[in-house]
Structure formats: C-alpha cells, structure tokens
XYZ file of C-alpha atoms in Angstrom:
430
model
C -20.485 -44.764 15.276
C -22.382 -45.359 18.477
C -26.123 -45.110 18.798
C -27.607 -41.902 20.345
C -28.817 -43.714 23.555
C -30.494 -42.339 26.592
C -27.199 -42.388 28.351
C -25.627 -40.347 25.571
C -28.571 -37.820 25.745
C -28.185 -37.498 29.566
C -24.540 -36.886 29.351
C -24.874 -34.430 26.470
C -27.548 -32.551 28.547
C -25.196 -32.519 31.573
C -22.403 -31.010 29.429
C -24.748 -28.293 28.147
C -26.228 -27.381 31.501
C -22.874 -27.198 33.261
C -21.293 -25.081 30.586
C -24.339 -22.859 30.133
C -24.200 -22.186 33.851
C -20.525 -21.304 33.769
C -20.692 -19.227 30.658
C -23.877 -17.484 31.751
C -22.569 -16.540 35.102
C -19.367 -14.879 33.678
C -20.979 -13.262 30.626
C -20.477 -9.632 30.079
C -20.407 -6.958 27.248
C -17.294 -4.917 27.929
C -16.499 -4.253 24.177
C -18.429 -1.768 22.087
C -18.277 -4.389 19.426
C -20.502 -6.459 21.511
C -22.619 -3.627 23.021
C -23.373 -2.081 19.639
C -24.679 -5.358 18.290
C -26.833 -5.804 21.423
C -28.169 -2.203 20.957
C -29.136 -3.004 17.353
C -31.020 -6.127 18.448
C -32.700 -4.411 21.298
C -33.999 -1.586 18.977
C -35.370 -4.087 16.454
C -37.027 -6.255 19.190
C -38.612 -3.576 21.161
C -39.265 -0.608 18.817
C -38.898 -2.183 15.184
C -36.049 0.307 14.572
C -33.243 -0.436 12.267
C -31.698 2.994 11.908
C -29.344 4.273 14.653
C -31.187 6.701 16.997
C -28.446 8.633 18.649
C -30.755 9.879 21.470
C -31.255 6.399 22.611
C -27.558 5.800 23.166
C -25.793 9.168 23.668
C -22.526 7.487 24.700
C -22.040 5.867 21.292
C -23.248 8.983 19.385
C -20.601 11.074 21.014
C -17.803 8.502 20.915
C -14.654 9.893 19.067
C -14.421 6.894 16.762
C -18.159 6.258 16.385
C -17.522 5.463 12.692
C -16.236 1.947 13.612
C -19.771 0.966 14.731
C -21.855 3.190 12.640
C -22.425 2.782 8.789
C -24.761 4.385 6.282
C -27.618 2.345 4.931
C -28.807 2.554 1.357
C -31.120 5.416 2.080
C -28.249 7.512 3.636
C -29.497 6.945 7.248
C -27.128 5.699 9.960
C -27.374 2.174 11.281
C -25.327 -0.042 13.609
C -22.647 -1.818 11.415
C -22.233 -5.393 12.572
C -22.352 -8.782 10.943
C -25.763 -10.245 10.329
C -25.686 -12.981 12.906
C -24.550 -10.997 15.930
C -27.599 -8.889 15.599
C -30.184 -11.395 14.501
C -29.205 -14.034 17.084
C -30.107 -11.788 20.043
C -33.393 -10.488 18.744
C -35.579 -13.346 20.062
C -34.152 -12.855 23.673
C -34.866 -9.220 23.556
C -38.370 -9.832 21.984
C -39.209 -12.201 24.780
C -37.980 -9.945 27.627
C -38.932 -6.500 26.169
C -36.631 -4.402 28.449
C -37.426 -0.609 28.539
C -33.700 0.240 28.405
C -30.659 -1.299 26.810
C -29.449 -4.180 29.002
C -26.911 -6.766 27.841
C -27.997 -9.910 29.708
C -30.398 -11.208 27.134
C -27.788 -11.208 24.480
C -25.078 -12.354 26.843
C -27.278 -15.473 27.874
C -27.935 -16.102 24.142
C -24.153 -16.133 23.465
C -23.643 -18.410 26.604
C -26.277 -20.779 25.253
C -24.904 -20.898 21.704
C -21.313 -21.545 23.078
C -22.647 -24.262 25.285
C -24.364 -25.864 22.215
C -21.074 -25.633 20.400
C -19.102 -27.526 23.096
C -21.835 -30.058 23.582
C -21.584 -30.847 19.840
C -17.865 -31.152 20.283
C -18.388 -33.586 23.089
C -20.740 -35.647 20.998
C -18.265 -35.676 18.089
C -15.487 -37.085 20.352
C -17.678 -39.557 22.244
C -17.858 -42.349 19.558
C -14.040 -42.181 18.969
C -12.566 -41.428 22.374
C -15.072 -42.723 24.930
C -16.893 -40.689 27.533
C -14.008 -39.795 29.846
C -11.731 -38.555 27.069
C -14.683 -36.789 25.325
C -15.483 -34.841 28.643
C -11.743 -33.888 28.820
C -11.775 -32.752 25.323
C -14.863 -30.670 25.740
C -13.639 -29.064 28.990
C -10.257 -28.199 27.452
C -11.938 -26.440 24.480
C -14.678 -24.944 26.282
C -12.985 -23.797 29.486
C -9.283 -23.407 28.822
C -9.475 -21.318 25.556
C -11.058 -18.054 24.576
C -14.106 -20.016 23.541
C -15.003 -19.070 27.139
C -13.372 -15.720 27.649
C -14.491 -14.414 24.271
C -17.166 -16.383 22.499
C -19.256 -17.120 25.539
C -18.844 -13.870 27.321
C -20.820 -11.852 24.885
C -22.293 -11.833 21.404
C -19.219 -11.657 19.304
C -19.002 -12.905 15.612
C -16.921 -15.783 17.001
C -19.848 -17.020 19.089
C -21.465 -17.968 15.742
C -18.350 -19.072 13.971
C -17.130 -21.479 16.613
C -20.729 -23.000 16.760
C -20.743 -23.244 12.922
C -17.286 -24.819 12.634
C -17.873 -27.326 15.303
C -21.276 -28.034 13.870
C -19.516 -28.704 10.453
C -17.193 -31.210 12.086
C -19.948 -33.039 13.940
C -22.010 -33.296 10.700
C -19.046 -34.232 8.549
C -18.268 -37.090 11.047
C -21.695 -38.381 10.373
C -21.410 -37.708 6.621
C -24.452 -35.474 6.759
C -23.297 -33.020 4.155
C -26.453 -30.916 3.946
C -25.899 -30.261 7.620
C -22.270 -29.429 7.003
C -23.364 -26.658 4.630
C -26.036 -25.465 7.016
C -23.519 -25.055 9.826
C -21.126 -23.462 7.391
C -23.949 -20.967 6.743
C -24.305 -20.262 10.402
C -20.594 -19.570 10.614
C -20.630 -17.077 7.726
C -23.588 -15.263 9.368
C -20.889 -14.639 12.079
C -18.061 -13.807 9.693
C -18.491 -13.996 5.875
C -14.986 -15.098 5.128
C -15.426 -18.236 7.272
C -17.012 -19.421 4.041
C -13.339 -20.335 3.079
C -13.178 -22.991 5.673
C -16.613 -24.402 4.618
C -15.377 -24.425 0.948
C -12.041 -26.114 1.701
C -13.841 -28.818 3.718
C -16.570 -29.611 1.158
C -14.334 -29.391 -1.969
C -11.269 -31.264 -0.502
C -13.401 -34.124 0.953
C -15.325 -34.420 -2.379
C -11.983 -34.600 -4.232
C -10.409 -37.079 -1.901
C -13.365 -39.330 -2.067
C -14.072 -38.810 -5.702
C -17.729 -37.875 -4.771
C -18.794 -34.533 -6.250
C -22.201 -34.782 -4.688
C -20.527 -33.912 -1.340
C -19.311 -30.534 -2.701
C -22.702 -29.929 -4.265
C -24.573 -30.509 -1.000
C -22.210 -28.508 1.044
C -22.256 -25.705 -1.462
C -25.908 -25.626 -1.982
C -26.839 -25.474 1.785
C -24.196 -22.847 2.540
C -25.193 -20.781 -0.459
C -28.849 -20.869 0.861
C -27.694 -19.498 4.120
C -25.607 -16.875 2.332
C -28.770 -15.910 0.314
C -30.634 -15.575 3.653
C -27.876 -13.228 4.830
C -28.448 -11.149 1.760
C -32.214 -10.979 2.493
C -31.186 -9.741 5.964
C -28.943 -6.956 4.718
C -31.606 -5.941 2.298
C -34.214 -5.566 5.175
C -31.740 -3.996 7.533
C -29.429 -1.874 5.427
C -31.546 -1.553 2.179
C -29.055 -3.443 0.059
C -28.624 -7.115 -0.986
C -24.813 -6.727 -0.369
C -23.958 -9.235 2.510
C -20.995 -7.036 3.501
C -23.150 -4.000 4.217
C -22.658 -4.250 7.945
C -19.036 -3.456 7.662
C -16.722 -0.742 6.235
C -15.262 -3.148 3.695
C -13.048 -0.385 2.187
C -11.085 -0.376 5.374
C -10.233 -3.928 4.984
C -9.358 -3.509 1.408
C -7.116 -0.588 2.240
C -5.312 -2.556 4.861
C -4.861 -5.606 2.579
C -3.521 -3.448 -0.279
C -0.468 -2.419 1.832
C -0.088 -5.095 4.434
C -1.069 -8.440 3.094
C 2.574 -9.529 3.004
C 3.509 -8.121 6.375
C 5.295 -11.253 7.850
C 5.354 -9.662 11.248
C 1.613 -9.219 11.267
C 1.056 -12.898 10.177
C 3.561 -14.077 12.865
C 1.718 -11.917 15.454
C -1.363 -14.125 15.160
C 0.789 -17.112 16.297
C 3.509 -15.749 18.448
C 2.898 -12.161 19.653
C 3.232 -12.041 23.506
C -0.069 -10.068 23.745
C -2.304 -11.943 21.350
C -0.503 -15.014 20.069
C -2.404 -18.223 19.569
C 0.447 -20.451 20.692
C 1.385 -18.103 23.533
C -2.025 -18.300 25.185
C -3.071 -21.703 24.042
C 0.203 -23.701 24.522
C -1.787 -27.001 24.742
C -1.448 -26.972 20.945
C 2.275 -27.329 21.127
C 1.867 -30.233 23.568
C -0.435 -32.020 20.991
C 1.412 -31.109 17.876
C 3.803 -34.054 17.923
C 0.988 -36.531 18.295
C -0.903 -34.659 15.399
C 2.133 -34.914 13.202
C 2.627 -38.654 13.945
C -0.890 -39.605 13.364
C -1.740 -37.321 10.578
C -2.520 -39.989 7.878
C -4.700 -41.948 10.297
C -7.077 -38.940 11.148
C -10.537 -38.746 9.512
C -10.055 -37.060 6.192
C -12.624 -34.494 6.976
C -10.650 -33.501 10.148
C -7.427 -32.906 8.254
C -9.256 -30.726 5.643
C -11.027 -28.841 8.249
C -7.713 -28.075 9.912
C -6.206 -26.916 6.602
C -9.183 -24.750 5.897
C -8.724 -23.042 9.299
C -5.075 -22.450 8.454
C -6.001 -20.900 5.123
C -8.588 -18.729 6.932
C -5.864 -17.338 9.329
C -3.734 -16.449 6.375
C -6.554 -14.572 4.797
C -7.320 -12.985 8.193
C -3.734 -11.815 8.282
C -4.002 -10.136 4.983
C -7.189 -8.325 5.909
C -6.641 -7.287 9.534
C -3.999 -6.521 12.039
C -3.309 -9.427 14.456
C -4.412 -7.602 17.652
C -8.091 -7.618 16.796
C -8.770 -4.472 18.973
C -9.232 -4.309 22.695
C -11.606 -5.244 25.517
C -11.410 -8.961 25.440
C -8.952 -11.667 26.614
C -6.571 -12.791 25.244
C -7.178 -13.275 21.459
C -10.243 -13.623 19.181
C -9.239 -13.498 15.514
C -7.694 -16.903 15.743
C -10.730 -18.633 17.294
C -11.907 -19.968 13.947
C -8.604 -21.563 13.313
C -8.671 -23.072 16.842
C -12.136 -24.511 16.347
C -11.188 -25.942 12.940
C -7.997 -27.522 14.493
C -9.739 -28.869 17.570
C -11.164 -32.199 16.179
C -7.767 -33.236 14.683
C -5.895 -32.307 17.880
C -8.464 -34.154 20.074
C -8.291 -37.315 17.921
C -4.462 -37.137 18.089
C -4.424 -36.948 21.832
C -4.653 -40.757 22.142
C -1.174 -40.953 20.661
C 0.564 -38.985 23.430
C 3.547 -40.439 25.153
C 3.676 -40.755 28.968
C 5.734 -37.477 29.036
C 3.373 -35.511 26.971
C 0.396 -36.828 28.942
C 1.839 -35.354 31.986
C 2.649 -32.070 30.215
C -0.846 -32.076 28.841
C -2.501 -32.178 32.408
C -0.135 -29.422 33.675
C -0.486 -27.130 30.691
C -4.411 -27.620 30.606
C -4.702 -26.718 34.288
C -2.526 -23.599 33.910
C -4.054 -22.544 30.718
C -7.586 -22.947 32.224
C -6.706 -20.875 35.212
C -5.518 -18.053 33.028
C -8.607 -18.166 30.726
C -10.887 -18.250 33.823
C -9.273 -14.976 35.141
C -10.010 -13.416 31.706
C -13.451 -14.820 31.485
C -14.612 -13.130 34.801
C -12.973 -9.949 33.660
C -9.855 -9.766 35.825
C -7.641 -9.781 32.762
C -8.470 -7.572 29.733
C -6.327 -6.775 26.730
C -5.870 -3.062 25.793
C -5.369 -1.569 22.403
C -2.043 -2.248 20.716
C -0.335 1.044 19.754
C 0.262 1.538 15.984
C 3.732 2.929 16.706
C 4.908 0.270 19.145
C 8.501 -0.761 18.943
C 8.463 -3.388 16.241
C 11.880 -4.455 17.045
C 10.911 -5.510 20.567
C 8.183 -7.658 19.121
C 10.587 -9.162 16.641
C 12.999 -10.008 19.435
C 10.287 -11.348 21.623
C 9.079 -13.537 18.683
C 12.499 -14.755 18.018
C 13.227 -15.585 21.666
C 9.947 -17.496 21.802
C 10.802 -19.530 18.693
C 14.222 -20.438 20.111
C 12.735 -21.717 23.394
C 10.056 -23.752 21.610
C 12.619 -25.211 19.223
C 14.907 -26.156 22.105
C 12.073 -27.786 24.066
C 10.947 -29.527 20.910
C 14.411 -30.862 20.314
C 14.907 -32.136 23.941
C 11.506 -33.814 23.814
C 12.195 -35.486 20.499
C 15.608 -36.792 21.946
C 13.707 -38.198 24.955
C 11.135 -39.988 22.806
C 13.712 -41.348 20.615
C 15.768 -42.765 23.515
C 12.741 -44.136 25.087
C 11.476 -45.936 22.087
C 14.843 -47.354 21.466
C 14.969 -48.781 24.991
C 11.680 -50.423 24.460
C 12.695 -52.251 21.316
C 13.720 -55.761 22.202
C 17.167 -56.892 20.978
C 17.154 -59.939 18.607
C 19.616 -62.751 19.065
C 23.091 -61.923 17.959
C 22.787 -58.123 18.605
C 24.962 -56.262 21.036
C-alpha cells in the first residue's frame, strides 16, 4: 500500500473536480422517482413538512399512478414514499439554498458530488495496485462509460448512494478498515435496504476465509448502527420504526410470490436488448477471460464483493421486473452488481492479452459515447409493456448468447494458438 502523499491528494482532487464538473453539467431530474425525492427534501428543508401537500405539487397529486410515489404514514396522512437516503441526502443543499419553489439543481448537484466521491474512492483503490495511469483509466471507465454517469450522477436515485457505499466498502476493505466497511455498507442500505446482502456476504465471507470473526463483528456492528439510524429516520418521517416504510413493500412481496423463478426476468437483467447489463456494458465481456484466469490471485475481499453483487442481482430479480421503470438510460437495477464487480474486473485488466487490450480500448470508447448520449438526455428508455411479445425477447436473448459464445470460442482459439507459438521447443521436439 502506498502512502497518501501530497501527489496522491492532488491527483485525487483532480479526479473529483473533473468528474463533479462533468456530472454536474449533465445532471437532470427527468424521472418522478427522482423528482418526488427532491420534493420531499425541499419540503423538509424549507417548510419543515413531512406530509405530502398536494397543493404544492398539483402535477404529482393529479398523476394517474400517484400511488407509486405516495404512501400513508402511521397517522394515516400521505407522504412521499422513497428510501431514506435519497430524501435525507439532499436536505442540506435545500436548507442552504432555501428556494421558494421546487427546483432540482440542489439535489442534482448533491448527486453529482456523491458520485464524484465514489469514483474518486475507486481511483484511490486502484492507485496502489495499478499505478496512476491505469487507475485513471479505471476511474474513467467506471465513471464515464457506465450508468454511474447516466443514472447515478444525473439525479438523486437510490443508486447514487448504493454505488458510493459499495465502492466505499471496497476502498475500506482493501485497507482492512472493517469499521469503515460497515459504515459504507450502511450508506448503501440507506439507498436500498437489500444492499445489506452485499455487505453481509463481504463481511462474513472474509471473516470465514481469514478465520477472523472480529471482521464480521466490526462490519456487522457498524452497518447495524447505520440501519438503526435509518429506523430513527422512518420513525421521524413516517411515524414508524419500520425501515421499509418508504416503500409499498407488499407490491414487492406480491411480485416475488409469483415471479421469483421467472427465468426470463432473471435473464433480462443480463441480456435484454433494452436493459441488459452485458448489452450496454460489453466491457465486462472483454474483461471476463482475464477475471477467470486470475481469479485466485485477486484480493479475497474483491472476490467476495463480486459474489455478493451477484447474489444481490438474483434477489433483485426475485423482487422486481428487470426493466426498472422508465425515464433513465440505459439500466439502473444492475448498478449495484456493476459496482461490486468493478474492483475485481479492474484488478484483472493487467492480465489482458494484446488482442483484448485493443478490444478494451475500442469497446470503452464506443460504450462511453453511448453513455454520454444518455447522460445528456439524448437517449431515454421508455416503459416496457407488460404484454410485450416474450417470444421476441427470448429469440433476441438466444441470438445474443449464440453471438457471444461464438466470439468467445474464436478468441479462445486465438489465445491458445498464440500461447502455443510463444512456448519455446526443447531439444528433440518436432
């Protein structure tokens, strides 16, 4: 591990400033998920209101599906229903600016700042192992060629906090600061409660692998304290200690009861043409062979963090449909898994072959261009119809699998031939 020198501080500050500038200039609140959280933060900061006052936002009050964003609190009054963090995080910005009417820029700049912090932590995580140049590249790829920019940094989504929390967990785990791992896990669960699964897998798996129960104790205690604070928030905001009070939990339960084993829905998170993780972030496929080859040489915490992210996505697929709604680009529900996989993928990049290095550069540039178009609002995903032709989706998924399998097979053939050509022949061979 390298010392935190003045040079490191300067480069980290430069990463933050550049990313905050980019994120801030493109930030917007096009989704009612984001706008409703902004409204709640603005009401609290400027008027001390926690209940939903329809006269202050007639557009939401008259919306045909207002129930998605409005819940009943313990007293039977209506309130904005969002996760604790997306409301609480923006309150300081609205308190400082005190706008007379609802505006979104205070929350947008807060989201941009939190996302810039997340990528700066990622840069600092990579720096000791990969050097400054590669750490800069890794930070740019995660921050500017994925929905970390087009979703998390564009408005106060839950993913703004979960990405920060997960990257923070990685940064702290690499420094074996387990109390901080639990703290950052708590930041993530303030964004989405079930991200606690990733924190739990990381803490318990590392503790078991190292035969050090104190690791799990520290992670669990710190994250539990953050969960308790979330309960305090919901008690104040909704009148109940239930940390799920900001969501209509019954809707998720009803979905899970009938769709948890829907294979097509689970595949949709990965391969759907409209929201698929691998479709819109193909850099993962480029790095996958290197990840597999060097799996055992990766830091143990990075392997367990990745596995926690995969477990999280399985849980997400049981609770929610893969599309994740509309008014964002291109996907959002997989961002937690992407953040959890990012350290292991970045550490594996040093094992890329000459061919995959060229592919990496080309794919990263193409991917970044597409994400940039989405980040500035030129590309926006619409709602996925419930009665869409499932056969078409299955056919598209199958075609994609065939193409990917073929390319992987050809790449494997090339690598094997190339490696064989580099092995010197011993005397007597041939």
